[in-house]
Amino acid sequence: MKEKAWKNRIKKACIEAGTYKPSFDFAIASLAAILEKRDQIAEAYKECEEGPVIEYTNKNGSTNLVKNPLLVMWDAFNKSA
């Protein structure tokens, strides 16, 4: 979902809950931007061919299993939201 759509959705939810104040607009805009980025990362993960764990070869040539970086970023944005 795009940032503007998130802003409208969040603002509408606040109004329906009876908690909206114009002073919330900055926080709503920040949250909307975070949620848009989170959605973009989720789409990128869906399009990638890899699962939640991927193989990573370090500079020494050792191959290890690591969390997919897209999921790590998604989790970070989700926590920020």
Tab-separated table of N, CA and C in Angstrom:
chain	number	residue	atom	x	y	z
A	1	MET	N	0.847	-1.161	0.000
A	1	MET	CA	0.000	0.000	0.000
A	1	MET	C	0.904	1.239	0.000
A	2	LYS	N	0.482	2.263	-0.678
A	2	LYS	CA	1.268	3.496	-0.770
A	2	LYS	C	1.133	4.322	0.512
A	3	GLU	N	2.105	5.214	0.718
A	3	GLU	CA	2.148	6.036	1.927
A	3	GLU	C	0.862	6.844	2.115
A	4	LYS	N	0.370	7.444	1.032
A	4	LYS	CA	-0.838	8.272	1.144
A	4	LYS	C	-2.040	7.432	1.586
A	5	ALA	N	-2.145	6.229	1.049
A	5	ALA	CA	-3.239	5.343	1.443
A	5	ALA	C	-3.125	4.956	2.917
A	6	TRP	N	-1.892	4.701	3.371
A	6	TRP	CA	-1.694	4.388	4.788
A	6	TRP	C	-2.082	5.576	5.659
A	7	LYS	N	-1.683	6.795	5.254
A	7	LYS	CA	-2.046	7.989	6.031
A	7	LYS	C	-3.552	8.085	6.183
A	8	ASN	N	-4.267	7.937	5.073
A	8	ASN	CA	-5.725	8.037	5.110
A	8	ASN	C	-6.332	6.959	6.005
A	9	ARG	N	-5.809	5.756	5.894
A	9	ARG	CA	-6.342	4.637	6.686
A	9	ARG	C	-6.114	4.849	8.180
A	10	ILE	N	-4.905	5.296	8.542
A	10	ILE	CA	-4.578	5.516	9.951
A	10	ILE	C	-5.411	6.670	10.508
A	11	LYS	N	-5.476	7.766	9.748
A	11	LYS	CA	-6.246	8.937	10.198
A	11	LYS	C	-7.723	8.563	10.371
A	12	LYS	N	-8.266	7.820	9.426
A	12	LYS	CA	-9.666	7.395	9.500
A	12	LYS	C	-9.897	6.543	10.743
A	13	ALA	N	-8.972	5.628	11.033
A	13	ALA	CA	-9.100	4.771	12.212
A	13	ALA	C	-9.062	5.599	13.494
A	14	CYS	N	-8.211	6.617	13.525
A	14	CYS	CA	-8.133	7.494	14.703
A	14	CYS	C	-9.431	8.288	14.875
A	15	ILE	N	-9.946	8.786	13.769
A	15	ILE	CA	-11.200	9.549	13.819
A	15	ILE	C	-12.339	8.650	14.307
A	16	GLU	N	-12.426	7.437	13.754
A	16	GLU	CA	-13.474	6.500	14.172
A	16	GLU	C	-13.360	6.132	15.645
A	17	ALA	N	-12.132	6.076	16.151
A	17	ALA	CA	-11.914	5.751	17.560
A	17	ALA	C	-12.123	6.968	18.459
A	18	GLY	N	-12.247	8.140	17.838
A	18	GLY	CA	-12.441	9.366	18.607
A	18	GLY	C	-11.173	9.890	19.256
A	19	THR	N	-10.037	9.503	18.717
A	19	THR	CA	-8.762	9.902	19.321
A	19	THR	C	-7.934	10.838	18.453
A	20	TYR	N	-8.407	11.157	17.245
A	20	TYR	CA	-7.601	11.955	16.322
A	20	TYR	C	-7.465	13.400	16.789
A	21	LYS	N	-6.249	13.924	16.659
A	21	LYS	CA	-5.942	15.346	16.873
A	21	LYS	C	-4.990	15.751	15.753
A	22	PRO	N	-5.090	16.982	15.243
A	22	PRO	CA	-4.181	17.427	14.182
A	22	PRO	C	-2.700	17.310	14.576
A	23	SER	N	-2.417	17.350	15.855
A	23	SER	CA	-1.023	17.226	16.299
A	23	SER	C	-0.466	15.825	16.035
A	24	PHE	N	-1.333	14.864	15.718
A	24	PHE	CA	-0.890	13.506	15.410
A	24	PHE	C	-0.390	13.367	13.983
A	25	ASP	N	-0.592	14.373	13.135
A	25	ASP	CA	-0.294	14.245	11.710
A	25	ASP	C	1.160	13.861	11.423
A	26	PHE	N	2.102	14.413	12.191
A	26	PHE	CA	3.505	14.073	11.961
A	26	PHE	C	3.755	12.594	12.261
A	27	ALA	N	3.217	12.108	13.373
A	27	ALA	CA	3.391	10.701	13.736
A	27	ALA	C	2.698	9.790	12.722
A	28	ILE	N	1.538	10.202	12.245
A	28	ILE	CA	0.818	9.422	11.244
A	28	ILE	C	1.625	9.348	9.952
A	29	ALA	N	2.223	10.478	9.551
A	29	ALA	CA	3.034	10.496	8.332
A	29	ALA	C	4.261	9.596	8.481
A	30	SER	N	4.890	9.625	9.636
A	30	SER	CA	6.057	8.768	9.881
A	30	SER	C	5.673	7.300	9.839
A	31	LEU	N	4.575	6.961	10.491
A	31	LEU	CA	4.109	5.574	10.495
A	31	LEU	C	3.737	5.122	9.091
A	32	ALA	N	3.079	5.978	8.330
A	32	ALA	CA	2.689	5.634	6.962
A	32	ALA	C	3.916	5.355	6.095
A	33	ALA	N	4.969	6.149	6.252
A	33	ALA	CA	6.199	5.936	5.478
A	33	ALA	C	6.844	4.599	5.835
A	34	ILE	N	6.863	4.279	7.123
A	34	ILE	CA	7.434	3.006	7.574
A	34	ILE	C	6.630	1.836	7.016
A	35	LEU	N	5.311	1.943	7.065
A	35	LEU	CA	4.459	0.855	6.585
A	35	LEU	C	4.577	0.667	5.081
A	36	GLU	N	4.752	1.768	4.336
A	36	GLU	CA	4.947	1.634	2.886
A	36	GLU	C	6.238	0.878	2.593
A	37	LYS	N	7.321	1.226	3.274
A	37	LYS	CA	8.602	0.529	3.075
A	37	LYS	C	8.472	-0.945	3.458
A	38	ARG	N	7.778	-1.213	4.561
A	38	ARG	CA	7.574	-2.596	4.987
A	38	ARG	C	6.840	-3.385	3.913
A	39	ASP	N	5.812	-2.767	3.323
A	39	ASP	CA	5.054	-3.431	2.263
A	39	ASP	C	5.910	-3.689	1.027
A	40	GLN	N	6.792	-2.749	0.693
A	40	GLN	CA	7.686	-2.921	-0.455
A	40	GLN	C	8.632	-4.098	-0.224
A	41	ILE	N	9.139	-4.217	0.982
A	41	ILE	CA	10.040	-5.320	1.315
A	41	ILE	C	9.288	-6.649	1.272
A	42	ALA	N	8.058	-6.662	1.753
A	42	ALA	CA	7.253	-7.886	1.706
A	42	ALA	C	7.023	-8.324	0.260
A	43	GLU	N	6.761	-7.379	-0.631
A	43	GLU	CA	6.576	-7.703	-2.044
A	43	GLU	C	7.867	-8.264	-2.647
A	44	ALA	N	8.995	-7.644	-2.306
A	44	ALA	CA	10.283	-8.115	-2.813
A	44	ALA	C	10.552	-9.543	-2.338
A	45	TYR	N	10.195	-9.839	-1.089
A	45	TYR	CA	10.387	-11.193	-0.560
A	45	TYR	C	9.508	-12.193	-1.303
A	46	LYS	N	8.262	-11.815	-1.562
A	46	LYS	CA	7.352	-12.710	-2.283
A	46	LYS	C	7.868	-13.017	-3.680
A	47	GLU	N	8.527	-12.043	-4.304
A	47	GLU	CA	9.037	-12.212	-5.666
A	47	GLU	C	10.356	-12.976	-5.722
A	48	CYS	N	11.106	-12.972	-4.619
A	48	CYS	CA	12.400	-13.666	-4.640
A	48	CYS	C	12.180	-15.161	-4.589
A	49	GLU	N	13.154	-15.873	-5.053
A	49	GLU	CA	13.054	-17.331	-5.150
A	49	GLU	C	13.564	-18.031	-3.891
A	50	GLU	N	13.984	-17.275	-2.911
A	50	GLU	CA	14.597	-17.866	-1.727
A	50	GLU	C	13.611	-17.936	-0.566
A	51	GLY	N	13.892	-18.809	0.370
A	51	GLY	CA	13.045	-18.979	1.532
A	51	GLY	C	13.490	-18.097	2.692
A	52	PRO	N	13.017	-18.394	3.886
A	52	PRO	CA	13.358	-17.577	5.048
A	52	PRO	C	14.811	-17.714	5.491
A	53	VAL	N	15.445	-18.804	5.086
A	53	VAL	CA	16.856	-19.034	5.411
A	53	VAL	C	17.598	-19.246	4.093
A	54	ILE	N	18.742	-18.563	3.957
A	54	ILE	CA	19.523	-18.680	2.724
A	54	ILE	C	20.960	-19.060	3.060
A	55	GLU	N	21.659	-19.542	2.051
A	55	GLU	CA	23.087	-19.838	2.219
A	55	GLU	C	23.881	-18.574	1.944
A	56	TYR	N	24.877	-18.333	2.786
A	56	TYR	CA	25.748	-17.172	2.632
A	56	TYR	C	27.186	-17.653	2.697
A	57	THR	N	27.974	-17.269	1.711
A	57	THR	CA	29.389	-17.626	1.695
A	57	THR	C	30.192	-16.408	2.114
A	58	ASN	N	30.927	-16.543	3.213
A	58	ASN	CA	31.721	-15.417	3.711
A	58	ASN	C	33.041	-15.303	2.955
A	59	LYS	N	33.837	-14.303	3.314
A	59	LYS	CA	35.075	-14.034	2.576
A	59	LYS	C	36.112	-15.151	2.737
A	60	ASN	N	35.954	-15.990	3.749
A	60	ASN	CA	36.857	-17.114	3.941
A	60	ASN	C	36.430	-18.343	3.152
A	61	GLY	N	35.276	-18.245	2.485
A	61	GLY	CA	34.790	-19.355	1.686
A	61	GLY	C	33.871	-20.311	2.419
A	62	SER	N	33.608	-20.038	3.686
A	62	SER	CA	32.691	-20.895	4.448
A	62	SER	C	31.252	-20.524	4.119
A	63	THR	N	30.440	-21.541	3.910
A	63	THR	CA	29.026	-21.312	3.613
A	63	THR	C	28.207	-21.610	4.859
A	64	ASN	N	27.372	-20.649	5.223
A	64	ASN	CA	26.532	-20.777	6.414
A	64	ASN	C	25.090	-20.462	6.049
A	65	LEU	N	24.176	-20.926	6.887
A	65	LEU	CA	22.779	-20.555	6.739
A	65	LEU	C	22.526	-19.287	7.549
A	66	VAL	N	21.858	-18.318	6.929
A	66	VAL	CA	21.522	-17.065	7.599
A	66	VAL	C	20.068	-16.722	7.287
A	67	LYS	N	19.500	-15.842	8.119
A	67	LYS	CA	18.149	-15.365	7.851
A	67	LYS	C	18.159	-14.555	6.565
A	68	ASN	N	17.109	-14.675	5.788
A	68	ASN	CA	16.985	-13.906	4.560
A	68	ASN	C	17.000	-12.417	4.931
A	69	PRO	N	17.897	-11.612	4.333
A	69	PRO	CA	17.980	-10.193	4.662
A	69	PRO	C	16.662	-9.435	4.457
A	70	LEU	N	15.853	-9.876	3.503
A	70	LEU	CA	14.558	-9.220	3.300
A	70	LEU	C	13.649	-9.423	4.510
A	71	LEU	N	13.682	-10.608	5.097
A	71	LEU	CA	12.872	-10.849	6.292
A	71	LEU	C	13.403	-10.087	7.496
A	72	VAL	N	14.716	-9.954	7.575
A	72	VAL	CA	15.317	-9.186	8.665
A	72	VAL	C	14.880	-7.725	8.559
A	73	MET	N	14.918	-7.175	7.342
A	73	MET	CA	14.490	-5.786	7.135
A	73	MET	C	12.994	-5.638	7.399
A	74	TRP	N	12.181	-6.594	6.942
A	74	TRP	CA	10.747	-6.546	7.170
A	74	TRP	C	10.454	-6.515	8.669
A	75	ASP	N	11.145	-7.362	9.417
A	75	ASP	CA	10.951	-7.423	10.865
A	75	ASP	C	11.337	-6.094	11.519
A	76	ALA	N	12.417	-5.496	11.064
A	76	ALA	CA	12.850	-4.219	11.640
A	76	ALA	C	11.821	-3.113	11.379
A	77	PHE	N	11.307	-3.047	10.155
A	77	PHE	CA	10.284	-2.042	9.852
A	77	PHE	C	8.999	-2.333	10.620
A	78	ASN	N	8.660	-3.587	10.767
A	78	ASN	CA	7.450	-3.946	11.507
A	78	ASN	C	7.575	-3.531	12.966
A	79	LYS	N	8.738	-3.731	13.558
A	79	LYS	CA	8.972	-3.323	14.937
A	79	LYS	C	8.955	-1.807	15.079
A	80	SER	N	9.508	-1.096	14.082
A	80	SER	CA	9.486	0.362	14.099
A	80	SER	C	8.057	0.898	14.043
A	81	ALA	N	7.236	0.226	13.247
A	81	ALA	CA	5.844	0.652	13.106
A	81	ALA	C	5.124	0.483	14.430
